[in-house]
């Protein structure tokens, strides 16, 4: 007799870094984890405004997860649970969530970002109730299923490790995380709660594998802050423009830059639409407090005004924190260097890239072009003030040993990454095909225990 009906459905993110979506079906009650975009697919089709596009076209383009597999899954979706606010985890909500009669559950910062996404959506009317759940809290989803949010660190605030407690053991959704013991924003990971899971019994852990091929442990955000300090306070830049570019959602990094601005005697100025969105929300809900004199400007005419003011008053009075670290067309830094704003670069101005180049040929080309243009103007380029937001191999090993799951499913990576993760699990005594499972998008894994 079979006494267990539990199925994990890999919908997106199992063949790529991006468009994450997983469903867990427990006796006909389905919980969905994440609904994300694959960002480079959006760039390939660059002239398309995805806010007006239909889900099926976007599925065909590979931009969002192909959730048509859900038609074959028997059961009712009870909740859509989101782990954190990165677009590869929430960016497809506006295209897919309306098909499910279920609430969307996330931490306060994540839910605020989802609200903005829904406001800018032009094709679908997303009316799913939005429910906030704080880290360290639990909520009963059904009489049989409880959701727990464990505090974790990553490269965006309010990230959690969602855990679904079922009558058959817990399901841990480990997308995305790092173990940062000196976070600049938020608290350290809740190691106690993670270790407690391992003692209670975890049936299955789904884990990201984005950076499992890096040996050792991912450095803390404190290290990135010190590197940034070194670049900004250590260079001879007193009479020049100083510009930092990083991810708009990386609130900790931006906080560090604004605090260093204070030490430099400069006014921190956050420029770019997405910079204002992510930082504005973070400040509004009390996640971060930027220095009193910090200014934010997003809308293009206001950006032009502020650049005119900077050119008039002297660039040396400001630290500019701008979008465009990948060289994206239309982002502030690209516009500045191609004379599409009143800002004028001069020899010895300083640009600090506080972000890695996202490893795909398109980003590499755009970034190459941006750097070449800056160099032609005599701008000094600084790189390397960055640490990853993803766990490295030894972090993953700790996670596996603490959580001690019966089964593991690697996700959030291409074949190379998920197999590298599988190899690590074999070092920890697991065996591929027995208790470690490599799933492709659209495949599912049924757990059956015979008594
Ligand atoms: Zn992430």
Short mmCIF file of C-alpha atoms and ligand atoms in Angstrom, two decimals:
data_model
loop_
_atom_site.label_atom_id
_atom_site.label_comp_id
_atom_site.label_asym_id
_atom_site.label_seq_id
_atom_site.Cartn_x
_atom_site.Cartn_y
_atom_site.Cartn_z
CA UNK A 1 0.00 0.00 0.00
CA UNK A 2 1.26 3.48 -0.87
CA UNK A 3 1.05 5.86 2.07
CA UNK A 4 2.55 8.94 0.54
CA UNK A 5 1.38 11.19 -2.28
CA UNK A 6 3.94 13.91 -2.77
CA UNK A 7 5.26 15.23 -6.05
CA UNK A 8 7.77 17.95 -6.93
CA UNK A 9 7.21 19.50 -10.36
CA UNK A 10 10.18 21.27 -11.97
CA UNK A 11 8.59 24.00 -14.08
CA UNK A 12 11.38 26.52 -14.72
CA UNK A 13 14.99 27.16 -13.72
CA UNK A 14 16.09 23.53 -13.99
CA UNK A 15 17.92 24.02 -17.29
CA UNK A 16 19.08 27.60 -16.85
CA UNK A 17 19.88 30.38 -14.41
CA UNK A 18 16.57 32.21 -14.44
CA UNK A 19 12.77 31.83 -14.73
CA UNK A 20 12.47 29.85 -11.50
CA UNK A 21 9.23 28.02 -10.76
CA UNK A 22 8.56 24.83 -8.81
CA UNK A 23 5.31 23.21 -7.67
CA UNK A 24 4.91 20.81 -4.77
CA UNK A 25 1.78 18.66 -4.75
CA UNK A 26 0.90 17.13 -1.38
CA UNK A 27 -2.20 14.91 -1.57
CA UNK A 28 -3.78 17.22 -4.15
CA UNK A 29 -2.87 20.46 -2.39
CA UNK A 30 -0.38 22.34 -4.55
CA UNK A 31 2.05 25.03 -3.42
CA UNK A 32 3.97 26.96 -6.09
CA UNK A 33 7.40 28.42 -5.29
CA UNK A 34 8.48 31.46 -7.33
CA UNK A 35 7.45 32.64 -10.80
CA UNK A 36 10.48 34.26 -12.44
CA UNK A 37 11.76 35.76 -15.67
CA UNK A 38 14.78 34.76 -17.70
CA UNK A 39 16.29 38.18 -18.16
CA UNK A 40 18.67 37.62 -21.07
CA UNK A 41 15.75 36.30 -23.12
CA UNK A 42 14.08 39.66 -22.59
CA UNK A 43 17.21 41.37 -23.89
CA UNK A 44 17.39 39.16 -27.01
CA UNK A 45 13.95 40.43 -28.01
CA UNK A 46 14.98 43.96 -27.16
CA UNK A 47 12.29 45.94 -28.89
CA UNK A 48 9.50 44.14 -27.09
CA UNK A 49 7.72 45.69 -24.16
CA UNK A 50 6.85 42.59 -22.16
CA UNK A 51 4.28 44.41 -20.06
CA UNK A 52 1.91 44.16 -23.04
CA UNK A 53 2.68 40.59 -24.01
CA UNK A 54 0.65 37.43 -23.55
CA UNK A 55 1.92 34.55 -21.40
CA UNK A 56 1.91 32.01 -24.23
CA UNK A 57 4.18 34.16 -26.43
CA UNK A 58 6.53 34.70 -23.52
CA UNK A 59 6.60 30.96 -22.80
CA UNK A 60 7.45 30.32 -26.45
CA UNK A 61 10.28 32.88 -26.26
CA UNK A 62 11.64 31.15 -23.14
CA UNK A 63 11.19 34.31 -21.07
CA UNK A 64 8.85 32.84 -18.44
CA UNK A 65 8.37 29.29 -17.09
CA UNK A 66 6.21 26.94 -19.15
CA UNK A 67 3.49 26.29 -16.60
CA UNK A 68 1.25 24.49 -19.10
CA UNK A 69 2.59 21.29 -17.44
CA UNK A 70 0.34 22.18 -14.50
CA UNK A 71 -2.65 20.99 -16.56
CA UNK A 72 -1.50 17.42 -16.02
CA UNK A 73 -1.10 17.80 -12.27
CA UNK A 74 -4.15 16.74 -10.30
CA UNK A 75 -4.89 19.06 -7.42
CA UNK A 76 -5.66 22.61 -6.45
CA UNK A 77 -3.12 25.40 -6.05
CA UNK A 78 -3.38 26.72 -2.50
CA UNK A 79 -0.60 29.31 -2.46
CA UNK A 80 2.12 30.96 -4.53
CA UNK A 81 5.15 31.44 -2.29
CA UNK A 82 8.00 33.78 -3.25
CA UNK A 83 11.48 33.51 -1.77
CA UNK A 84 12.82 37.02 -2.54
CA UNK A 85 12.35 39.99 -4.85
CA UNK A 86 14.79 39.30 -7.72
CA UNK A 87 13.08 39.28 -11.12
CA UNK A 88 14.18 35.73 -11.89
CA UNK A 89 11.94 34.77 -8.94
CA UNK A 90 9.01 37.23 -9.15
CA UNK A 91 9.13 38.62 -12.70
CA UNK A 92 6.57 36.19 -14.21
CA UNK A 93 3.92 36.69 -11.51
CA UNK A 94 2.13 39.29 -13.62
CA UNK A 95 1.91 36.82 -16.51
CA UNK A 96 1.03 33.60 -14.68
CA UNK A 97 -0.45 34.22 -11.23
CA UNK A 98 -3.94 35.16 -12.50
CA UNK A 99 -4.40 31.57 -13.72
CA UNK A 100 -4.40 30.32 -10.14
CA UNK A 101 -6.99 31.08 -7.54
CA UNK A 102 -4.44 31.42 -4.74
CA UNK A 103 -2.79 34.09 -2.61
CA UNK A 104 0.80 35.24 -3.20
CA UNK A 105 2.86 35.02 0.00
CA UNK A 106 6.17 36.82 0.54
CA UNK A 107 8.11 39.03 2.94
CA UNK A 108 7.14 42.74 3.11
CA UNK A 109 9.88 43.99 0.74
CA UNK A 110 9.17 41.25 -1.80
CA UNK A 111 5.42 41.92 -1.71
CA UNK A 112 5.98 45.68 -2.23
CA UNK A 113 8.09 44.90 -5.32
CA UNK A 114 5.35 42.57 -6.61
CA UNK A 115 2.79 45.37 -6.16
CA UNK A 116 4.93 47.59 -8.43
CA UNK A 117 5.17 44.81 -11.01
CA UNK A 118 1.39 44.41 -10.99
CA UNK A 119 0.91 48.18 -11.40
CA UNK A 120 3.08 48.28 -14.51
CA UNK A 121 1.45 45.21 -16.11
CA UNK A 122 -0.66 46.15 -19.15
CA UNK A 123 -1.99 42.80 -20.37
CA UNK A 124 -3.33 40.93 -17.35
CA UNK A 125 -5.34 41.93 -14.32
CA UNK A 126 -3.64 40.28 -11.37
CA UNK A 127 -6.04 40.08 -8.44
CA UNK A 128 -4.48 37.37 -6.32
CA UNK A 129 -4.51 38.43 -2.64
CA UNK A 130 -1.04 39.55 -1.51
CA UNK A 131 -0.09 38.21 1.91
CA UNK A 132 2.98 39.29 3.86
CA UNK A 133 4.80 36.85 6.10
CA UNK A 134 7.92 37.95 7.97
CA UNK A 135 11.09 35.92 8.33
CA UNK A 136 10.89 33.73 11.45
CA UNK A 137 7.10 33.44 11.08
CA UNK A 138 4.84 30.58 10.00
CA UNK A 139 1.38 30.41 8.47
CA UNK A 140 -1.04 27.49 8.09
CA UNK A 141 -1.86 27.16 4.39
CA UNK A 142 -4.28 24.25 4.84
CA UNK A 143 -5.01 21.94 7.82
CA UNK A 144 -2.15 19.75 6.55
CA UNK A 145 0.39 22.27 5.27
CA UNK A 146 2.32 24.95 7.16
CA UNK A 147 4.70 27.44 5.59
CA UNK A 148 7.70 28.70 7.56
CA UNK A 149 10.00 31.54 6.48
CA UNK A 150 13.57 31.16 7.76
CA UNK A 151 15.77 34.28 7.68
CA UNK A 152 18.58 33.95 5.15
CA UNK A 153 21.10 36.29 3.50
CA UNK A 154 21.37 37.02 -0.25
CA UNK A 155 21.94 40.14 -2.39
CA UNK A 156 18.50 41.71 -1.87
CA UNK A 157 16.86 42.49 1.49
CA UNK A 158 14.17 40.36 3.14
CA UNK A 159 15.25 37.07 1.49
CA UNK A 160 13.97 33.92 3.13
CA UNK A 161 14.30 30.18 2.95
CA UNK A 162 10.70 28.98 2.58
CA UNK A 163 9.98 25.64 4.25
CA UNK A 164 6.79 23.68 3.62
CA UNK A 165 5.93 21.44 6.55
CA UNK A 166 3.88 18.44 5.36
CA UNK A 167 2.65 15.31 7.14
CA UNK A 168 5.49 13.47 5.32
CA UNK A 169 8.33 15.72 6.39
CA UNK A 170 9.51 19.16 5.39
CA UNK A 171 10.26 20.45 1.88
CA UNK A 172 13.02 23.10 1.92
CA UNK A 173 13.13 25.55 -1.00
CA UNK A 174 16.76 26.77 -1.06
CA UNK A 175 16.60 29.40 -3.83
CA UNK A 176 18.66 31.76 -3.40
CA UNK A 177 21.03 32.13 -0.47
CA UNK A 178 24.49 32.74 0.89
CA UNK A 179 25.72 32.40 4.48
CA UNK A 180 26.75 35.96 5.36
CA UNK A 181 27.90 36.35 8.96
CA UNK A 182 28.46 40.12 8.67
CA UNK A 183 25.53 41.37 6.57
CA UNK A 184 25.38 45.13 5.93
CA UNK A 185 21.55 45.12 5.89
CA UNK A 186 19.37 42.66 7.83
CA UNK A 187 20.35 39.84 10.17
CA UNK A 188 22.64 36.83 9.91
CA UNK A 189 21.09 33.60 8.62
CA UNK A 190 18.97 31.82 11.23
CA UNK A 191 21.34 28.90 11.70
CA UNK A 192 19.35 27.62 14.67
CA UNK A 193 16.20 27.23 12.62
CA UNK A 194 18.14 25.57 9.77
CA UNK A 195 19.75 23.03 12.10
CA UNK A 196 16.43 22.39 13.81
CA UNK A 197 14.96 21.37 10.45
CA UNK A 198 17.64 18.73 10.09
CA UNK A 199 16.72 17.26 13.46
CA UNK A 200 12.97 17.27 12.71
CA UNK A 201 13.33 15.46 9.38
CA UNK A 202 13.44 16.93 5.90
CA UNK A 203 12.01 14.85 3.07
CA UNK A 204 13.44 16.93 0.23
CA UNK A 205 15.59 20.00 -0.31
CA UNK A 206 15.44 21.91 -3.59
CA UNK A 207 18.66 23.92 -3.81
CA UNK A 208 20.12 26.55 -6.08
CA UNK A 209 23.40 25.56 -7.76
CA UNK A 210 24.31 28.92 -9.34
CA UNK A 211 27.76 29.14 -7.74
CA UNK A 212 28.44 25.60 -6.56
CA UNK A 213 31.38 25.39 -8.97
CA UNK A 214 33.31 27.94 -6.88
CA UNK A 215 35.51 26.34 -4.21
CA UNK A 216 35.33 27.58 -0.62
CA UNK A 217 32.95 30.03 0.95
CA UNK A 218 31.38 33.18 -0.51
CA UNK A 219 32.80 36.27 1.26
CA UNK A 220 30.55 38.49 3.35
CA UNK A 221 28.98 41.70 2.08
CA UNK A 222 31.22 43.43 4.66
CA UNK A 223 34.17 42.50 2.39
CA UNK A 224 32.52 44.20 -0.60
CA UNK A 225 31.96 47.27 1.54
CA UNK A 226 35.68 47.37 2.46
CA UNK A 227 36.70 46.90 -1.19
CA UNK A 228 34.45 49.76 -2.18
CA UNK A 229 35.95 51.90 0.58
CA UNK A 230 39.41 51.11 -0.73
CA UNK A 231 38.48 52.14 -4.29
CA UNK A 232 36.70 55.32 -3.25
CA UNK A 233 38.82 56.59 -0.36
CA UNK A 234 42.15 55.30 -1.62
CA UNK A 235 42.27 56.84 -5.10
CA UNK A 236 43.31 60.41 -5.92
CA UNK A 237 39.85 61.60 -6.91
CA UNK A 238 39.21 64.74 -4.84
CA UNK A 239 38.63 67.06 -7.76
CA UNK A 240 36.97 64.57 -10.12
CA UNK A 241 33.60 62.98 -10.72
CA UNK A 242 33.17 59.70 -8.84
CA UNK A 243 30.53 57.27 -10.06
CA UNK A 244 29.56 53.91 -8.60
CA UNK A 245 27.38 51.51 -10.55
CA UNK A 246 25.76 48.39 -9.08
CA UNK A 247 22.51 46.41 -8.99
CA UNK A 248 19.56 48.67 -8.04
CA UNK A 249 18.18 45.91 -5.81
CA UNK A 250 21.48 45.50 -3.95
CA UNK A 251 20.42 47.76 -1.09
CA UNK A 252 23.32 46.73 1.18
CA UNK A 253 25.90 47.73 -1.46
CA UNK A 254 24.14 51.03 -2.12
CA UNK A 255 23.96 51.73 1.61
CA UNK A 256 27.73 51.18 1.86
CA UNK A 257 28.34 53.57 -1.06
CA UNK A 258 26.17 56.29 0.47
CA UNK A 259 28.01 55.99 3.80
CA UNK A 260 31.40 56.20 2.08
CA UNK A 261 30.11 59.34 0.30
CA UNK A 262 29.70 60.92 3.73
CA UNK A 263 33.34 60.14 4.54
CA UNK A 264 34.35 61.70 1.22
CA UNK A 265 32.37 64.85 2.04
CA UNK A 266 30.16 64.27 -1.00
CA UNK A 267 26.37 64.19 -1.40
CA UNK A 268 25.17 60.67 -2.34
CA UNK A 269 22.95 60.84 -5.39
CA UNK A 270 21.03 57.75 -6.56
CA UNK A 271 20.14 58.08 -10.24
CA UNK A 272 17.94 55.85 -12.40
CA UNK A 273 14.35 54.70 -12.42
CA UNK A 274 15.02 51.26 -10.92
CA UNK A 275 17.47 52.76 -8.39
CA UNK A 276 14.65 54.95 -7.08
CA UNK A 277 12.17 52.05 -7.10
CA UNK A 278 14.25 49.54 -5.10
CA UNK A 279 15.88 52.05 -2.75
CA UNK A 280 12.71 54.09 -2.24
CA UNK A 281 10.69 51.04 -1.19
CA UNK A 282 13.48 49.80 1.08
CA UNK A 283 13.59 53.15 2.86
CA UNK A 284 9.79 53.48 2.99
CA UNK A 285 9.31 50.17 4.77
CA UNK A 286 12.22 50.77 7.13
CA UNK A 287 14.70 48.18 5.84
CA UNK A 288 17.44 50.76 5.37
CA UNK A 289 18.22 54.29 6.42
CA UNK A 290 20.39 56.19 3.95
CA UNK A 291 22.35 59.26 5.16
CA UNK A 292 20.14 62.33 5.65
CA UNK A 293 21.49 64.20 2.60
CA UNK A 294 20.98 61.30 0.12
CA UNK A 295 19.02 62.29 -2.96
CA UNK A 296 17.20 60.05 -5.45
CA UNK A 297 16.20 60.89 -9.02
CA UNK A 298 14.49 58.60 -11.47
CA UNK A 299 12.41 60.33 -14.07
CA UNK A 300 14.46 61.38 -17.14
CA UNK A 301 13.69 65.12 -17.12
CA UNK A 302 14.58 65.34 -13.41
CA UNK A 303 17.77 63.37 -14.14
CA UNK A 304 18.76 65.90 -16.80
CA UNK A 305 18.07 68.74 -14.37
CA UNK A 306 20.26 67.21 -11.69
CA UNK A 307 23.10 66.59 -14.17
CA UNK A 308 22.97 70.25 -15.24
CA UNK A 309 23.17 71.23 -11.58
CA UNK A 310 26.15 68.92 -11.01
CA UNK A 311 28.01 70.35 -14.01
CA UNK A 312 27.36 73.87 -12.71
CA UNK A 313 28.14 73.34 -9.03
CA UNK A 314 31.08 70.98 -9.48
CA UNK A 315 31.18 67.21 -9.87
CA UNK A 316 33.47 66.90 -6.85
CA UNK A 317 30.55 67.65 -4.52
CA UNK A 318 28.66 64.46 -5.36
CA UNK A 319 29.00 60.68 -5.37
CA UNK A 320 26.81 59.37 -8.17
CA UNK A 321 25.32 55.90 -7.75
CA UNK A 322 23.80 54.93 -11.08
CA UNK A 323 22.25 52.09 -13.09
CA UNK A 324 23.99 50.58 -16.10
CA UNK A 325 26.82 48.35 -14.80
CA UNK A 326 26.20 45.85 -17.60
CA UNK A 327 26.37 48.58 -20.26
CA UNK A 328 22.64 48.23 -20.94
CA UNK A 329 21.30 50.62 -23.56
CA UNK A 330 19.11 53.24 -21.98
CA UNK A 331 20.57 52.84 -18.48
CA UNK A 332 22.01 55.97 -16.88
CA UNK A 333 25.73 55.20 -17.31
CA UNK A 334 25.38 54.38 -21.04
CA UNK A 335 23.39 57.55 -21.55
CA UNK A 336 26.02 59.59 -19.70
CA UNK A 337 28.91 58.29 -21.80
CA UNK A 338 27.10 58.77 -25.12
CA UNK A 339 26.23 62.42 -24.38
CA UNK A 340 22.52 61.75 -23.98
CA UNK A 341 22.55 63.69 -20.70
CA UNK A 342 24.05 67.09 -19.80
CA UNK A 343 26.84 65.26 -17.90
CA UNK A 344 30.32 65.54 -19.44
CA UNK A 345 33.09 63.12 -18.56
CA UNK A 346 36.63 64.45 -18.18
CA UNK A 347 40.05 62.86 -17.87
CA UNK A 348 40.61 61.21 -14.44
CA UNK A 349 36.92 60.95 -13.57
CA UNK A 350 36.41 57.65 -11.73
CA UNK A 351 33.90 54.87 -12.47
CA UNK A 352 33.65 51.98 -10.01
CA UNK A 353 31.90 48.83 -11.25
CA UNK A 354 30.57 47.15 -8.11
CA UNK A 355 29.12 44.16 -9.97
CA UNK A 356 30.40 41.26 -12.05
CA UNK A 357 29.60 41.05 -15.74
CA UNK A 358 26.66 38.67 -16.09
CA UNK A 359 28.23 35.78 -18.02
CA UNK A 360 26.53 35.83 -21.40
CA UNK A 361 28.00 37.14 -24.66
CA UNK A 362 25.49 39.95 -24.99
CA UNK A 363 26.31 41.46 -21.60
CA UNK A 364 30.02 41.00 -22.27
CA UNK A 365 29.71 42.92 -25.57
CA UNK A 366 27.67 45.75 -24.08
CA UNK A 367 30.00 46.09 -21.14
CA UNK A 368 33.05 46.04 -23.46
CA UNK A 369 31.57 48.89 -25.47
CA UNK A 370 30.79 50.92 -22.35
CA UNK A 371 34.31 50.50 -20.97
CA UNK A 372 35.90 51.35 -24.32
CA UNK A 373 33.90 54.58 -24.49
CA UNK A 374 34.86 55.51 -20.93
CA UNK A 375 38.55 54.80 -21.59
CA UNK A 376 38.52 56.92 -24.72
CA UNK A 377 37.48 59.85 -22.53
CA UNK A 378 40.32 59.18 -20.08
CA UNK A 379 38.01 57.88 -17.34
CA UNK A 380 39.67 55.68 -14.70
CA UNK A 381 37.89 52.34 -14.35
CA UNK A 382 37.84 50.35 -11.10
CA UNK A 383 36.53 46.79 -10.92
CA UNK A 384 36.43 44.07 -8.33
CA UNK A 385 34.56 45.77 -5.47
CA UNK A 386 32.00 43.00 -5.48
CA UNK A 387 31.12 39.72 -3.79
CA UNK A 388 28.47 37.26 -4.91
CA UNK A 389 25.08 36.79 -3.28
CA UNK A 390 25.14 33.05 -3.90
CA UNK A 391 26.51 30.20 -1.79
CA UNK A 392 29.79 28.60 -2.91
CA UNK A 393 30.62 24.91 -2.69
CA UNK A 394 31.54 24.77 1.01
CA UNK A 395 28.48 26.81 1.98
CA UNK A 396 26.38 24.23 0.15
CA UNK A 397 28.16 21.43 1.95
CA UNK A 398 27.29 23.02 5.32
CA UNK A 399 23.69 23.46 4.18
CA UNK A 400 23.41 19.79 3.19
CA UNK A 401 24.92 18.60 6.47
CA UNK A 402 22.72 20.86 8.61
CA UNK A 403 19.45 20.23 6.77
CA UNK A 404 20.26 16.55 6.26
CA UNK A 405 17.48 15.97 3.71
CA UNK A 406 16.42 12.48 2.58
CA UNK A 407 16.31 13.69 -1.03
CA UNK A 408 17.91 16.58 -2.90
CA UNK A 409 16.91 18.25 -6.17
CA UNK A 410 19.49 20.73 -7.57
CA UNK A 411 17.94 23.72 -9.36
CA UNK A 412 18.64 27.26 -10.63
CA UNK A 413 21.41 26.26 -13.02
CA UNK A 414 22.21 24.68 -16.35
CA UNK A 415 23.34 21.07 -16.69
CA UNK A 416 26.94 21.93 -15.70
CA UNK A 417 25.85 23.56 -12.47
CA UNK A 418 23.20 21.04 -11.42
CA UNK A 419 25.61 18.14 -12.06
CA UNK A 420 28.37 19.96 -10.11
CA UNK A 421 25.90 20.18 -7.24
CA UNK A 422 25.00 16.48 -7.65
CA UNK A 423 28.71 15.64 -7.46
CA UNK A 424 28.95 17.51 -4.16
CA UNK A 425 26.00 15.56 -2.76
CA UNK A 426 27.79 12.30 -3.67
CA UNK A 427 30.76 13.50 -1.58
CA UNK A 428 28.24 13.75 1.26
CA UNK A 429 27.01 10.17 0.83
CA UNK A 430 24.09 10.68 -1.54
CA UNK A 431 23.73 8.84 -4.85
CA UNK A 432 22.48 10.29 -8.13
CA UNK A 433 19.27 8.55 -9.20
CA UNK A 434 18.61 7.22 -5.70
CA UNK A 435 18.30 10.23 -3.43
CA UNK A 436 19.63 13.01 -5.67
CA UNK A 437 17.51 13.80 -8.68
CA UNK A 438 18.34 15.88 -11.75
CA UNK A 439 15.09 17.16 -13.23
CA UNK A 440 14.60 18.99 -16.51
CA UNK A 441 11.94 21.69 -16.96
CA UNK A 442 8.55 20.01 -17.16
CA UNK A 443 9.57 16.82 -15.37
CA UNK A 444 8.36 15.78 -11.95
CA UNK A 445 9.47 13.53 -9.14
CA UNK A 446 6.94 11.43 -7.20
CA UNK A 447 7.78 10.28 -3.72
CA UNK A 448 6.13 7.00 -2.83
CA UNK A 449 6.74 5.09 0.29
CA UNK A 450 5.38 1.56 0.39
CA UNK A 451 4.26 0.11 3.73
ZN1 LIG B 1 18.31 35.97 -6.21
#
